[in-house]
Short mmCIF file of C-alpha atoms and ligand atoms in Angstrom, two decimals:
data_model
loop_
_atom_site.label_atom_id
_atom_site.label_comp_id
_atom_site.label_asym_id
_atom_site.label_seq_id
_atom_site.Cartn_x
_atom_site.Cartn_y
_atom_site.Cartn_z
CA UNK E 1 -30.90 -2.13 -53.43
CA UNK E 2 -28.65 -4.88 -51.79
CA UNK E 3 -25.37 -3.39 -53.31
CA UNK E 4 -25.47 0.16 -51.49
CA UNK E 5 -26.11 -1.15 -47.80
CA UNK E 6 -22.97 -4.13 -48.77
CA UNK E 7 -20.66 -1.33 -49.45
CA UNK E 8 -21.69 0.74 -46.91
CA UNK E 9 -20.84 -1.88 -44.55
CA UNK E 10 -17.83 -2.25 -46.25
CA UNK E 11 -16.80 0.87 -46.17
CA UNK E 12 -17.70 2.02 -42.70
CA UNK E 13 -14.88 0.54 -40.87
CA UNK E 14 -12.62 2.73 -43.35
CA UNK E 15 -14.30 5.78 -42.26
CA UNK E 16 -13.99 5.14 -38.33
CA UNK E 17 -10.13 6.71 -37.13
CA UNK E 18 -8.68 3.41 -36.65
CA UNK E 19 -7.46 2.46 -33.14
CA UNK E 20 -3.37 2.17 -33.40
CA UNK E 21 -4.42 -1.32 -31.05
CA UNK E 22 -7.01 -2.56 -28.59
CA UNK E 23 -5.24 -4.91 -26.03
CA UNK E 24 -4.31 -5.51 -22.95
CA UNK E 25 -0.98 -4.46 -22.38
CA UNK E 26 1.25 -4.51 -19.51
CA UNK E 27 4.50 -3.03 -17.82
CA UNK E 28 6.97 -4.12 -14.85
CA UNK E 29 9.11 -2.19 -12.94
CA UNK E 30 10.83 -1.37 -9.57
CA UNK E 31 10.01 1.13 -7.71
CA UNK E 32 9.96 2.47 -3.79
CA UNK E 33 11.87 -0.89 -2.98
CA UNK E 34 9.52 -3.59 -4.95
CA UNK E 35 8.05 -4.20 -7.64
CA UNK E 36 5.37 -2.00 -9.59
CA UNK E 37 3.07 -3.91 -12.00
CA UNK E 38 0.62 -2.61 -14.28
CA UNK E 39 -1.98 -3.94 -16.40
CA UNK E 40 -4.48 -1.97 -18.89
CA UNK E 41 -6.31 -1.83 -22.04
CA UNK E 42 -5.71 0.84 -24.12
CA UNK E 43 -6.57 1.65 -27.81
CA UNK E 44 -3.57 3.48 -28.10
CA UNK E 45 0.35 2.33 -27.78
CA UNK E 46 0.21 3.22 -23.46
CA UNK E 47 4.40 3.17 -23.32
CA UNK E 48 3.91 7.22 -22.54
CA UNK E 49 1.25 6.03 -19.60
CA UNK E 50 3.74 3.52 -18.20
CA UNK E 51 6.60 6.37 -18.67
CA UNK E 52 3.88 8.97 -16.91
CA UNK E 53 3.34 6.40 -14.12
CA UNK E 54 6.81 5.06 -13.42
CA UNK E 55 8.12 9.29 -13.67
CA UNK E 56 4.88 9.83 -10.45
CA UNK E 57 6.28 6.90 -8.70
CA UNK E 58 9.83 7.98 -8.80
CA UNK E 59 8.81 11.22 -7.18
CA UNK E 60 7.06 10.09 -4.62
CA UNK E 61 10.21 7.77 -4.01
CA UNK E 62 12.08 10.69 -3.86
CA UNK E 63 10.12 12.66 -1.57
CA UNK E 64 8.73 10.11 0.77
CA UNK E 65 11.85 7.91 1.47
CA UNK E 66 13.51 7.59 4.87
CA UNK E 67 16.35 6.41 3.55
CA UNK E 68 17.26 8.82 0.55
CA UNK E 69 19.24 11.32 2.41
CA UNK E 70 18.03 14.66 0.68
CA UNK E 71 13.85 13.15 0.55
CA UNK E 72 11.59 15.72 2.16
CA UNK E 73 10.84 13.17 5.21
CA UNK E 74 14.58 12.40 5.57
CA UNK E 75 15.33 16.11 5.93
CA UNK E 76 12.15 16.10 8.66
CA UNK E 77 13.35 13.59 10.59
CA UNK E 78 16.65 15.32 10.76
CA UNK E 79 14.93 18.44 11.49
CA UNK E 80 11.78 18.63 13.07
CA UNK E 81 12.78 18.06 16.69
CA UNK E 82 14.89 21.40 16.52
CA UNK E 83 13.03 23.92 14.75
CA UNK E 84 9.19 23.07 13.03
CA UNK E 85 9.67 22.11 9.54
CA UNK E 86 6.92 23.59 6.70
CA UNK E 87 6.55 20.62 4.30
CA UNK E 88 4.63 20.25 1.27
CA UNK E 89 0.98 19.70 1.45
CA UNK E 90 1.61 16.27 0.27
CA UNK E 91 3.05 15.08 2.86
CA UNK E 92 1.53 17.20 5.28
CA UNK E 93 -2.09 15.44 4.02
CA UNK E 94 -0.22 11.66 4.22
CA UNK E 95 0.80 12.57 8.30
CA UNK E 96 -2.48 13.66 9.04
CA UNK E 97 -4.11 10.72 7.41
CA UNK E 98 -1.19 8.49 9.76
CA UNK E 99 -2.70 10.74 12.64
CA UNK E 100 -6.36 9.71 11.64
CA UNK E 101 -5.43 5.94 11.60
CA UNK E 102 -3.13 6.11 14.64
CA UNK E 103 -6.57 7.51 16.62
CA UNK E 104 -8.72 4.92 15.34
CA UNK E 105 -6.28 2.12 15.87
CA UNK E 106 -5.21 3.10 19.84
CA UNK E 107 -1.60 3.69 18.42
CA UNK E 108 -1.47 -0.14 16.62
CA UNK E 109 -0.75 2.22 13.45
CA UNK E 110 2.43 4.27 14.60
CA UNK E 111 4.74 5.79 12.13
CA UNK E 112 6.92 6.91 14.60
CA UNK E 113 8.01 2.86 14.88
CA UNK E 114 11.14 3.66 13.08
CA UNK E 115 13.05 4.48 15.90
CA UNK E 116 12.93 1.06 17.00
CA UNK E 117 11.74 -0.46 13.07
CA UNK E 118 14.74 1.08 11.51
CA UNK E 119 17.14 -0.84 13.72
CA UNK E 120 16.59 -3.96 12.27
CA UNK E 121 18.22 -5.03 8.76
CA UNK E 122 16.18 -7.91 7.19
CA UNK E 123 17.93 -8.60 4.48
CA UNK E 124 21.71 -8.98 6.57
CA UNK E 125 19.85 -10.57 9.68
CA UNK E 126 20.29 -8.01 11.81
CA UNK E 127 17.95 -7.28 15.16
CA UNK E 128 19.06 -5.10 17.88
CA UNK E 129 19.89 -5.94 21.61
CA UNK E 130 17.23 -5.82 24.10
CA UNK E 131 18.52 -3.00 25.79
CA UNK E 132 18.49 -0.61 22.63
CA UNK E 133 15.14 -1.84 21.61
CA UNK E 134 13.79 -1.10 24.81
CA UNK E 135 15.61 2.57 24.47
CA UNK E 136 14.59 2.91 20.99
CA UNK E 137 11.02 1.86 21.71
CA UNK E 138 10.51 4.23 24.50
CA UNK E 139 10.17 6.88 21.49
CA UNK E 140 7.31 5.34 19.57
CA UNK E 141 5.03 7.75 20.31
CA UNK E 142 2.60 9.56 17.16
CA UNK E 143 1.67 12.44 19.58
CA UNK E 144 5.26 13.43 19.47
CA UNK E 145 4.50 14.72 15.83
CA UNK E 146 2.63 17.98 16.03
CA UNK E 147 0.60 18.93 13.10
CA UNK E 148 0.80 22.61 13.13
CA UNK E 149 -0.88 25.27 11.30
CA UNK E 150 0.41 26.32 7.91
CA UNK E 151 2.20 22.57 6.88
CA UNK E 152 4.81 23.02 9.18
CA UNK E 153 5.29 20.07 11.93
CA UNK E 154 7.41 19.89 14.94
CA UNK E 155 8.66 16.72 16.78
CA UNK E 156 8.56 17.23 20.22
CA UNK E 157 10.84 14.09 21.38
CA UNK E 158 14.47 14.75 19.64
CA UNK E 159 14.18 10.34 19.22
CA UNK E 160 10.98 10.71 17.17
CA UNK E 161 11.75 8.84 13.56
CA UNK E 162 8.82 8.44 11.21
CA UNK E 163 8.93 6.19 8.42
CA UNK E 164 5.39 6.08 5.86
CA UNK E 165 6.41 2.40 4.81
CA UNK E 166 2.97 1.40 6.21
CA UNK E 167 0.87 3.84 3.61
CA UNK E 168 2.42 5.28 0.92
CA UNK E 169 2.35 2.33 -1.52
CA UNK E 170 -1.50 2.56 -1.01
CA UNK E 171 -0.93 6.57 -1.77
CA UNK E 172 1.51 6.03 -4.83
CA UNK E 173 -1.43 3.65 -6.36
CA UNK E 174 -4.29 6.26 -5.59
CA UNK E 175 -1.68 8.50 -7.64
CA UNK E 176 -1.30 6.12 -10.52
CA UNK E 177 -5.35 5.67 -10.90
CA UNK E 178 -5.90 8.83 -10.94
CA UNK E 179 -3.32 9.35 -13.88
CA UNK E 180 -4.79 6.23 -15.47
CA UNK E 181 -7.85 7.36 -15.44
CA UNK E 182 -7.27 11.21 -16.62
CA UNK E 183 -5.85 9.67 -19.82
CA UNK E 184 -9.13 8.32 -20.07
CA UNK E 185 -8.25 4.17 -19.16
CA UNK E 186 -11.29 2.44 -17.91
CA UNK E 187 -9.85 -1.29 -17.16
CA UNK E 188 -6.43 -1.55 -15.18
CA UNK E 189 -4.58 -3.26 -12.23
CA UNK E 190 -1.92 -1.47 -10.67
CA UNK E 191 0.20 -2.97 -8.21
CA UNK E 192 3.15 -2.03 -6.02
CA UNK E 193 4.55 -5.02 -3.61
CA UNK E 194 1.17 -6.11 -1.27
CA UNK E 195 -1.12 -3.58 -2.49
CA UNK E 196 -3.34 -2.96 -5.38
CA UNK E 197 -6.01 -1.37 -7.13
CA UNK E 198 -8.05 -2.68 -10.24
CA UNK E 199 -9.99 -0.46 -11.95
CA UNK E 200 -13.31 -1.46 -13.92
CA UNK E 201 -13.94 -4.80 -14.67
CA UNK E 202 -11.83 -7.01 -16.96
CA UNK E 203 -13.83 -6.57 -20.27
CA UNK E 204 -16.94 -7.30 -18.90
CA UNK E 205 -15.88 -9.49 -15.70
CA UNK E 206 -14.66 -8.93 -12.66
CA UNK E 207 -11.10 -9.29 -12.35
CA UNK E 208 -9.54 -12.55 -10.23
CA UNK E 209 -7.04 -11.45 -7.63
CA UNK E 210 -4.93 -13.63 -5.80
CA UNK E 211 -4.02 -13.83 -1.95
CA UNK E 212 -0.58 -14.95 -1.93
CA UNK E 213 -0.20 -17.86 -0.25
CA UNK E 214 1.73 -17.09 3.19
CA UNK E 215 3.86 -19.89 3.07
CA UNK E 216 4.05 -21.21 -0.45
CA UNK E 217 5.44 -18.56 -2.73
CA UNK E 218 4.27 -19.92 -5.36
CA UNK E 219 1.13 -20.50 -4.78
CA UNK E 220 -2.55 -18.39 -4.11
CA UNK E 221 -4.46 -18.77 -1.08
CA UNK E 222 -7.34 -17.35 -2.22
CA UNK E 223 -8.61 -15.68 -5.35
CA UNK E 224 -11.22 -12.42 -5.13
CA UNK E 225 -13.57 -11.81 -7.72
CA UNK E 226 -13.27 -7.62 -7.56
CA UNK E 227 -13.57 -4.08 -9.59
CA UNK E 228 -13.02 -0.80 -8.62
CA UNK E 229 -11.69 -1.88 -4.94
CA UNK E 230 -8.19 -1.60 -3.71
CA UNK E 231 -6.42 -4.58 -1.90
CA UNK E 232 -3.53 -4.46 0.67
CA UNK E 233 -1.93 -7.64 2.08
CA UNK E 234 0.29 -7.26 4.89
CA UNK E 235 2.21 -10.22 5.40
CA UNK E 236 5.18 -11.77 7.76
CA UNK E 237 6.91 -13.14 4.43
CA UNK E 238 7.25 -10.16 2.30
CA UNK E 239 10.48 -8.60 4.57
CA UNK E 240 11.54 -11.03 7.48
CA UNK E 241 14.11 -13.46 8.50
CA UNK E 242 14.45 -16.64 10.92
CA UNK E 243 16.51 -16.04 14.33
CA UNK E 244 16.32 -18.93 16.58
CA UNK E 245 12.96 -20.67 14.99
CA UNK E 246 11.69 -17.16 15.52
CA UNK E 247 10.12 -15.04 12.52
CA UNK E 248 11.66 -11.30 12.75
CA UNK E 249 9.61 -9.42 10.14
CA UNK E 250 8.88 -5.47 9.13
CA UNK E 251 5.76 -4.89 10.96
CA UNK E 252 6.28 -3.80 14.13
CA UNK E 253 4.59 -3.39 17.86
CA UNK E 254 4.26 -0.08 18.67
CA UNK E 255 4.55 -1.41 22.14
CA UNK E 256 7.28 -3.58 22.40
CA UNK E 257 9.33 -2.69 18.83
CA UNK E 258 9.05 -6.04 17.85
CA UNK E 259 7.31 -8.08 15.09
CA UNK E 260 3.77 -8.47 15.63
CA UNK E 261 3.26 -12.04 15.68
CA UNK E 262 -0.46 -12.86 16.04
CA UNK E 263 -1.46 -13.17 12.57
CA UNK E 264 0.57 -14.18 8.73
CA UNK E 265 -1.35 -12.52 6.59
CA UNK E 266 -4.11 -9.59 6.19
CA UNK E 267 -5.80 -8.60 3.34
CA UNK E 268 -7.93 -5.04 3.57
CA UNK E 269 -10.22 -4.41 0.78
CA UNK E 270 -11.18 -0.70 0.51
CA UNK E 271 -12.36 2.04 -1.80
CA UNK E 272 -8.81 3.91 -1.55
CA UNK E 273 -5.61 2.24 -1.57
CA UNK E 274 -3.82 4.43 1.09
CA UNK E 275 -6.84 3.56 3.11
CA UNK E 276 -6.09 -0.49 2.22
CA UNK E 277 -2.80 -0.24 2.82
CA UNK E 278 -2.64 1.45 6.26
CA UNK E 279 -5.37 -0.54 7.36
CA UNK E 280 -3.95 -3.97 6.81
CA UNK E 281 -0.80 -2.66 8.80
CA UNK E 282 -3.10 -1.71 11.37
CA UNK E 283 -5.20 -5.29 11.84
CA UNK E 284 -1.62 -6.94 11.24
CA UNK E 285 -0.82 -5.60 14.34
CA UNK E 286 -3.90 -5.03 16.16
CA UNK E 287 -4.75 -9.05 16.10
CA UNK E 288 -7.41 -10.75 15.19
CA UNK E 289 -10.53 -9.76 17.30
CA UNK E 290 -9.26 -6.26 17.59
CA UNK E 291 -8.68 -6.50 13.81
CA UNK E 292 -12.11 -7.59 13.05
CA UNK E 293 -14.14 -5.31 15.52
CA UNK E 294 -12.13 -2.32 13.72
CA UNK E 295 -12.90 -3.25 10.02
CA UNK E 296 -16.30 -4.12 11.20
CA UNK E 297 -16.82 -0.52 12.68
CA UNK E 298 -15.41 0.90 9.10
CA UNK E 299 -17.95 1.77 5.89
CA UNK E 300 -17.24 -0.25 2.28
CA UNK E 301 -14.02 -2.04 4.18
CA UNK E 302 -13.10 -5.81 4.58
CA UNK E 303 -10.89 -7.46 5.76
CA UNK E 304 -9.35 -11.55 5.37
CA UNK E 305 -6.90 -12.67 8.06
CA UNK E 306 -5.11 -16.09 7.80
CA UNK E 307 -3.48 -16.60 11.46
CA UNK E 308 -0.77 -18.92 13.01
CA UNK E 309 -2.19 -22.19 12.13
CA UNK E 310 -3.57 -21.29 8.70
CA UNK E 311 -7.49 -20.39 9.64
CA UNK E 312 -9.02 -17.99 7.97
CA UNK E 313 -11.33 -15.30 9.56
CA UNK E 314 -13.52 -12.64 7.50
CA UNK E 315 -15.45 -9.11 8.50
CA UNK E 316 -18.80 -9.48 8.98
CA UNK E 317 -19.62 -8.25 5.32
CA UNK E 318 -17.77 -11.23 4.01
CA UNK E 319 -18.33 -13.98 6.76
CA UNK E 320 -19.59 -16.88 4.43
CA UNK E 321 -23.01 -17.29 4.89
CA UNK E 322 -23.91 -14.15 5.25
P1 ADP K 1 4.51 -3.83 2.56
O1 ADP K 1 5.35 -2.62 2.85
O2 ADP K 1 5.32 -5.07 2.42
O3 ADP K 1 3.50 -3.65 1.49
P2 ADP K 1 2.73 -3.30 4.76
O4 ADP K 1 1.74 -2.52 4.02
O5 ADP K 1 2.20 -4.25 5.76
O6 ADP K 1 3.69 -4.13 3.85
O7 ADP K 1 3.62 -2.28 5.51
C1 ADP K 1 4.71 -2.70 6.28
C2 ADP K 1 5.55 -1.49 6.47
O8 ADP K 1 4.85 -0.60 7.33
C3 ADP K 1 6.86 -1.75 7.13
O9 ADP K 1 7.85 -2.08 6.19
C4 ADP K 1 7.12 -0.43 7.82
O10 ADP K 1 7.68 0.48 6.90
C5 ADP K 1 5.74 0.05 8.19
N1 ADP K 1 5.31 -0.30 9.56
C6 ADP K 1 5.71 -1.34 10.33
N2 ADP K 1 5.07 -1.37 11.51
C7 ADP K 1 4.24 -0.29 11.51
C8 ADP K 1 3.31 0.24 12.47
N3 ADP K 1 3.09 -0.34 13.66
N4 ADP K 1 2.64 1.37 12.11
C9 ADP K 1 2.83 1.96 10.90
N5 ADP K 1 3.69 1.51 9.99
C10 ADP K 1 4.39 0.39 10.27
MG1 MG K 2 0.28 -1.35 4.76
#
């Protein structure tokens, strides 16, 4: 009677399709000016996943970039201030969500801060003169972009510039999840520069993820235990250089064109990354008790701020003690 049920057991494995693998596996690669980073487990080979994302990411590179000269929001901000421009419903979606967060921020979230933003050059040490700043910054102004009916917008100040640095990461990763999780992927991370997403749990846990340290690079401030939340850090050390002791970074006052300086770090946890990512922009420069009493206002969203002399301060939800 014993032998049967032995070779049944035996044989069973035999009879199952048998996975190719079942691992974690994981692919690097640059992408919208930093560096994409994904993590998943997968019974099959996932190189055509990584191919699928890294071919979504590219587009959205292509379409969303200021700075590629035929991208569909390079050709609107050539455009738009002389004749209304009918763009795709992707983009036309991402400016009204910049609209949304504009409102709810009092203009702290301002994608029209490129005409002062795109003045600067980080990476040669480059800031402009006070007198074009102040020129520049006297266009900053989101109601200058007119949503109109049928996708087309209209810039109604020929200085409007719009740049969607401060959300489309978050959007690109919302893309990649999606695509992960069509091909059927349960457990990932997907990161692009300061923002992620990690999907599931990491076979069975949560899945650790780190604060970066604002100023050690090589070390973690902090480490989350999280699944299916998406994390944006917006930080004065990702794009910034020194000028006179002072720290000239890439996130900007709507109000005066220049680096917000209240806070070094700001870490939004949300359910959507584009959510995440504009809303650590936004408490970046909104500061920390407008920060807070924002996030605080907000459903399933939390925020982490380490300011100037390395305090920490948490939304209500995670306030320690609580
Ligand atoms: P990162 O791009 O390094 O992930 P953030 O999510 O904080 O960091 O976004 C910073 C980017 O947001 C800047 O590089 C710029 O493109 C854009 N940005 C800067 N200031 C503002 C602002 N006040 N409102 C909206 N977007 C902004
Ligand atoms: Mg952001």
């Amino acid at each position: 009677m014993l032998r049967p049920f032995l070779l049944s057991l035996v044989l069973l494995p035999c009879l199952l399709p048998s996975p190719a693998r079942a691992e974690w596996q994981q692919h690097q690669w640059e992408v919208m000016g930093t560096r994409a980073s994904v993590t998943l487990w997968s019974e099959q080979d996932a190189s055509p996943l990584f191919a699928a994302l890294e071919a979504e990411m590219s587009r959205l590179n292509q379409r969303l970039s200021p700075w590629i000269d035929d991208s569909e929001l390079a050709t609107l901000n050539r455009k738009a201030s002389k004749t209304p421009q009918t763009v795709s419903a992707e983009l036309y979606a991402l400016l009204e969500k910049s609209r949304h967060y504009f409102q709810i921020t009092e203009g702290a979230f301002d994608i029209s801060f490129a005409s002062a933003g795109h003045l600067y050059d980080y990476r040669e040490g480059k800031a402009p003169d006070d007198d074009t700043l102040k020129r520049a910054t006297s266009h900053i102004d989101a109601r200058n972009i007119q949503l109109l009916p049928d996708h087309q917008v209209r810039f109604t100040d020929p200085g409007t510039v719009i740049d969607l640095g401060g959300i489309a990461k978050g959007y690109a990763i919302d893309q990649g999840i999606a695509l992960l999780q069509q091909a059927g992927i349960e457990q990932a991370w997907l990161s692009l520069g300061g923002d992620s997403y990690v999907l599931g749990d990491h076979r069975g846990r949560p899945w650790g993820v780190g604060i970066q340290h604002p100023r050690n690079r090589k070390a973690i401030a902090m480490r989350l235990p999280l699944r299916d939340t998406a994390m944006s850090t917006s930080g004065d050390y990702q794009r910034y250089f020194m000028d006179n002791g002072e720290r000239i970074h890439h996130i900007i006052s709507p109000q005066t064109g220049k680096s917000a300086g209240e806070l070094v770090s700001v870490t939004v946890l949300a359910e959507k990354s584009v959510d995440a990512d504009a809303l650590s922009t936004s408490v970046f420069v909104l500061g920390r008790e407008k920060g807070l009493a924002l996030i605080n206002r907000l459903p399933n969203t939390s925020v982490i701020i380490i300011d100037q002399q390395g305090a920490v301060h948490y939304s209500n939800d995670l306030a320690p003690g609580q």
